[in-house]
Coordinates of C-alpha atoms in Angstrom, one line a residue:
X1 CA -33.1 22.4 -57.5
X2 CA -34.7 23.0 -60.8
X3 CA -37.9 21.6 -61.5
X4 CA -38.3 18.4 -64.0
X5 CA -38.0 18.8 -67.5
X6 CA -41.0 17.9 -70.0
X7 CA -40.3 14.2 -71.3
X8 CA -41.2 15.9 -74.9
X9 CA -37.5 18.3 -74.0
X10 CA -35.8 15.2 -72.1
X11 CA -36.1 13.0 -75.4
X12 CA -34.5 16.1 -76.9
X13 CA -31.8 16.3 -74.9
X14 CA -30.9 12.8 -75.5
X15 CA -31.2 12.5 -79.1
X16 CA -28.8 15.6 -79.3
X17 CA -26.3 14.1 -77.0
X18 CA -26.4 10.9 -79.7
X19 CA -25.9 12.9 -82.5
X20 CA -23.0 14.3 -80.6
X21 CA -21.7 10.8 -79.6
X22 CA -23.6 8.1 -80.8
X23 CA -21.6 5.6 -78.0
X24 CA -19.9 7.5 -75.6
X25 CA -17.5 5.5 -73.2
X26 CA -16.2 5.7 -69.8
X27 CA -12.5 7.0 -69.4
X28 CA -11.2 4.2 -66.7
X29 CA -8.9 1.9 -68.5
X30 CA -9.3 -2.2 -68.2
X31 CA -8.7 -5.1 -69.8
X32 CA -11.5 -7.1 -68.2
X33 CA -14.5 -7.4 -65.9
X34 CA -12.0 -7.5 -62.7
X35 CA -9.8 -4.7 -64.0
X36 CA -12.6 -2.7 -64.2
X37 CA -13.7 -2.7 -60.8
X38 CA -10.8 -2.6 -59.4
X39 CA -10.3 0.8 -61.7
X40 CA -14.0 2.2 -60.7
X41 CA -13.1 1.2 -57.1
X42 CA -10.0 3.0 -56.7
X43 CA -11.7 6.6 -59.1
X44 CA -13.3 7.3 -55.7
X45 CA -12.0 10.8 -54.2
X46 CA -10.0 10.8 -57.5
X47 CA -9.5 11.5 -61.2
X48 CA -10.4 8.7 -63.8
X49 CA -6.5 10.2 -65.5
X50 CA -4.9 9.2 -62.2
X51 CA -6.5 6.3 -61.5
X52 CA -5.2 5.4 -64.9
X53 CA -1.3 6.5 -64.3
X54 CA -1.4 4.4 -61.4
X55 CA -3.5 1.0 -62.9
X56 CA -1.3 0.8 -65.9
X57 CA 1.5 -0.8 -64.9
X58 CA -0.4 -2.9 -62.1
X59 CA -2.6 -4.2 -64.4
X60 CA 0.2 -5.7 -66.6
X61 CA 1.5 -7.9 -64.0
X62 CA -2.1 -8.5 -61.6
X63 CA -5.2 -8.4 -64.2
X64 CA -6.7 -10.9 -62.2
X65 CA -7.9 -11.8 -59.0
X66 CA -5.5 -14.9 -58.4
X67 CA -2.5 -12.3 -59.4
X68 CA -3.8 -9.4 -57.3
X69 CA -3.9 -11.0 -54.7
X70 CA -0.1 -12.4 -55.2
X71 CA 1.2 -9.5 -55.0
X72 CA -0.1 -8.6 -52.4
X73 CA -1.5 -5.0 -50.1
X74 CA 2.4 -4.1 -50.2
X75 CA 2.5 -4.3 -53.9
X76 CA -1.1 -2.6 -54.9
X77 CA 0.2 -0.1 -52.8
X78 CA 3.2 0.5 -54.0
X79 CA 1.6 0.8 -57.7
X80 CA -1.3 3.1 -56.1
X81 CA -0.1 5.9 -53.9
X82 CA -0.4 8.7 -55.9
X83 CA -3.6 7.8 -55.5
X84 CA -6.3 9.4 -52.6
X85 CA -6.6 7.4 -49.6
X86 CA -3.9 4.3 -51.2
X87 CA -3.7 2.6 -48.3
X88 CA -7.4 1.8 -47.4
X89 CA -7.8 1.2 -51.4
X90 CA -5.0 -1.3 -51.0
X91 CA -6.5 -3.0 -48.6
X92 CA -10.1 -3.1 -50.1
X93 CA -8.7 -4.7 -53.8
X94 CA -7.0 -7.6 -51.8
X95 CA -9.9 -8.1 -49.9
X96 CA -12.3 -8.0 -53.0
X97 CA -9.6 -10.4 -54.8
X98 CA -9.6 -13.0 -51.9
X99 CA -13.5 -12.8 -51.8
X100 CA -13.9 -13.1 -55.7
X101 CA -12.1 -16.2 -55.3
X102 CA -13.7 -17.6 -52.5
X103 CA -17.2 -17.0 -53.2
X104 CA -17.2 -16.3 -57.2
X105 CA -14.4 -18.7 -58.2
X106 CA -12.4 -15.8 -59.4
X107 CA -15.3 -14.3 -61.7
X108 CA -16.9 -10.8 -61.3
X109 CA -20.5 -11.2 -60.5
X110 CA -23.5 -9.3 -62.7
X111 CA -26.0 -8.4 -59.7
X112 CA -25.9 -5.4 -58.0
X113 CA -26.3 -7.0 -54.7
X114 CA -23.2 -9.6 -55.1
X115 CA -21.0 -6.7 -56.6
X116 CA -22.2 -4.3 -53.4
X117 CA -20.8 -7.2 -51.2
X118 CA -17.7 -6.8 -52.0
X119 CA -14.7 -4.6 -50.0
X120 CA -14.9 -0.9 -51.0
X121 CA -17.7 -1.6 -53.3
X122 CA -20.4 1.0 -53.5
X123 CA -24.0 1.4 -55.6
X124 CA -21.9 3.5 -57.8
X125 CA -19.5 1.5 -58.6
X126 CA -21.7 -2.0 -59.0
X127 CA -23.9 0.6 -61.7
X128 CA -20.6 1.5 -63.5
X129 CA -19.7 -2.1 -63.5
X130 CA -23.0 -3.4 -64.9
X131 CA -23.7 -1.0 -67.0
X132 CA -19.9 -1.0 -68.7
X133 CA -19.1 -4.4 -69.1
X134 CA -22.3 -6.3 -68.6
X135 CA -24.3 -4.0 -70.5
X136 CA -27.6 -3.1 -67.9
X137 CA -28.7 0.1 -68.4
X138 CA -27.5 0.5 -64.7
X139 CA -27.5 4.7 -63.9
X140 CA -24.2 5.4 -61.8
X141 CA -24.8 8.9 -60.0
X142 CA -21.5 10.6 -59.2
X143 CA -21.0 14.0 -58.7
X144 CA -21.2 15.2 -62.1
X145 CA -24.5 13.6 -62.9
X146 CA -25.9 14.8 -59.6
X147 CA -25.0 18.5 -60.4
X148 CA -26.4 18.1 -63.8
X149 CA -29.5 16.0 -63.2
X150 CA -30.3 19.2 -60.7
X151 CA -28.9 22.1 -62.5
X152 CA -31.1 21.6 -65.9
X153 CA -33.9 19.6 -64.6
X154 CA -33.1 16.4 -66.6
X155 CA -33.2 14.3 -63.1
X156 CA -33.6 16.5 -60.2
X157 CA -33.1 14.8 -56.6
X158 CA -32.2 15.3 -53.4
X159 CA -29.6 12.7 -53.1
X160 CA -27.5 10.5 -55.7
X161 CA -30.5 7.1 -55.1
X162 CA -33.5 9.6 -56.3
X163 CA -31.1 11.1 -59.0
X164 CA -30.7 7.5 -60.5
X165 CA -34.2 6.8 -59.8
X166 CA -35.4 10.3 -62.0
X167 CA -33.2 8.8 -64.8
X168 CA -34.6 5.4 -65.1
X169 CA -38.7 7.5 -64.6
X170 CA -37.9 9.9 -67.3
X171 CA -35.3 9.1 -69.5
X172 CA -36.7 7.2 -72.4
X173 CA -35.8 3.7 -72.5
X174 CA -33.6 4.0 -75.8
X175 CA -31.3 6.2 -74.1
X176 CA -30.9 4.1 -70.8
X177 CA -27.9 2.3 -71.8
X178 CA -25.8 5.6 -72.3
X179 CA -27.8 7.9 -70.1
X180 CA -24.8 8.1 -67.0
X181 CA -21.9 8.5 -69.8
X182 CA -23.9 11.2 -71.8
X183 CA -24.4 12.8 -68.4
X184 CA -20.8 12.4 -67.0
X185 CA -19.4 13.8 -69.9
X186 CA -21.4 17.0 -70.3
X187 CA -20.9 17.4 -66.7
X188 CA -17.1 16.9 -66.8
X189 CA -16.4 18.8 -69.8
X190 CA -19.5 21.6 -70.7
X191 CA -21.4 21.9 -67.5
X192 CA -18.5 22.8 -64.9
X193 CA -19.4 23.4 -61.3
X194 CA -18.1 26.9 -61.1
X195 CA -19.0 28.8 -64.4
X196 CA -21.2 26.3 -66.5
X197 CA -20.4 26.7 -70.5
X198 CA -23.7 27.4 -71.4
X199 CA -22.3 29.9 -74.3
X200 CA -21.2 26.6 -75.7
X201 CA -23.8 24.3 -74.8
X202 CA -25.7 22.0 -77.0
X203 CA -29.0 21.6 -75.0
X204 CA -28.9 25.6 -73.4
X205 CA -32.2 26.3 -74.9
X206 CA -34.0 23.5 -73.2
X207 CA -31.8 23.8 -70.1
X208 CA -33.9 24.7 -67.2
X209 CA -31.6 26.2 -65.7
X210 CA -32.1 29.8 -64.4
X211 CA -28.8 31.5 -64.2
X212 CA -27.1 30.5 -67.4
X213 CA -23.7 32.4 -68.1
X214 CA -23.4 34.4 -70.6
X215 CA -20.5 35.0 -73.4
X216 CA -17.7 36.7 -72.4
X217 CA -17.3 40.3 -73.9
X218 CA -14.4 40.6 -76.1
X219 CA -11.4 41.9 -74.7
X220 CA -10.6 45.9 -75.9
X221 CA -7.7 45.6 -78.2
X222 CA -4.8 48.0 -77.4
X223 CA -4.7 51.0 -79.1
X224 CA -1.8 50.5 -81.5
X225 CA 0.9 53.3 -82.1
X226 CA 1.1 54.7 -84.9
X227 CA 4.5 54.3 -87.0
X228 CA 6.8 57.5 -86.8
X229 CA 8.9 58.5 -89.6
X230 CA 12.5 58.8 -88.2
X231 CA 13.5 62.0 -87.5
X232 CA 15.4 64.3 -90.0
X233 CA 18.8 65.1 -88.4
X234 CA 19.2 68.6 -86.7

């Protein structure tokens, strides 16, 4: 775990990850509040480009609770399963749809703890939720912005609750809103798991990373042969 960043190099960070993207956005695709969960609900244990294969025709026909849950764990599923883990997903959005109904007259609720009550619902999730459509500068740790928060000191932790909890400490509050998305990104795209781009990396120098990668050396070209005239006959 790399020790935290200065807030002086933090604010740096951040205000060149703004002039990189001044309003980065999340890669699920929705419609509405309800689409949305059910999209964030479903990324777990997979990729936001799957998720979206799978969502795009269900959420033509079910892009609300009351049609979601008409068609039923059969039908979700059927729409889902090239999904990870279809069938418990399934089974949560049905649930979730029956209890947004029942106990939120069909609306997605803007609390953390309401959101959290729900089927297959997770702190992660409820942050990506507030923070997308209801605009709380909610911090959803996944995998990506724990490795990063670690790797360059931004928001070191143990675990993903401490993670969110060093971004909302020493993030400044103007970059709150975006924080998760600037992270994500970077993480998903520039700061891999295996071999970090750090050759390529906007913040490198303030990085506190240790064991940066370096450029690759350029390949040796072949030695080329040099053209023979033809030979003269015998």
């Amino acid at each position: 775990m790399t020790a935290q960043l200065p807030y002086a190099d933090i604010r740096e960070i951040f205000t060149r990850f703004r002039e990189e993207q001044a309003e980065p956005k999340g890669e699920l695709d929705h419609v509405n509040a309800f689409t949305l969960l059910v999209a964030v609900a479903l990324s777990a244990q997979a990729t936001d480009k799957g998720v979206n294969r799978a969502t795009r025709a269900l959420f033509e026909i079910a892009d609300t609770p009351e049609k979601m849950l008409a068609l039923g764990e059969e039908g979700v599923t059927e729409h889902i399963k090239t999904i990870g883990l279809f069938r418990n997903k399934a089974r949560n959005v049905i649930k979730l749809s029956r209890q947004l109904i029942e106990e939120f007259d069909g609306e997605v609720p803007s609390s953390r703890a309401a959101l959290e009550s729900l089927p297959g619902v997770g702190r992660k999730t409820a942050n990506v939720v507030l923070n997308m459509w209801f605009r709380h500068p909610a911090q959803a740790v996944d995998t990506h912005i724990f490795r990063v928060g670690n790797r360059t000191g931004l928001a070191p932790g143990k675990d993903v609750v401490a993670v969110e909890r060093a971004i909302e400490d020493h993030v400044p509050a103007e970059f709150q809103q975006h924080a998760h998305h600037w992270l994500i990104l970077h993480g998903r795209y520039v700061c891999l798991a295996r071999k970090p781009g750090c050759p390529d990396c906007l913040i490198s120098d303030l990085c506190g990373f240790e064991e940066k990668t370096l450029p690759e050396a350029p390949k040796p070209k072949r030695a080329r042969k040099a053209l023979q005239p033809p030979k003269e006959p015998a």
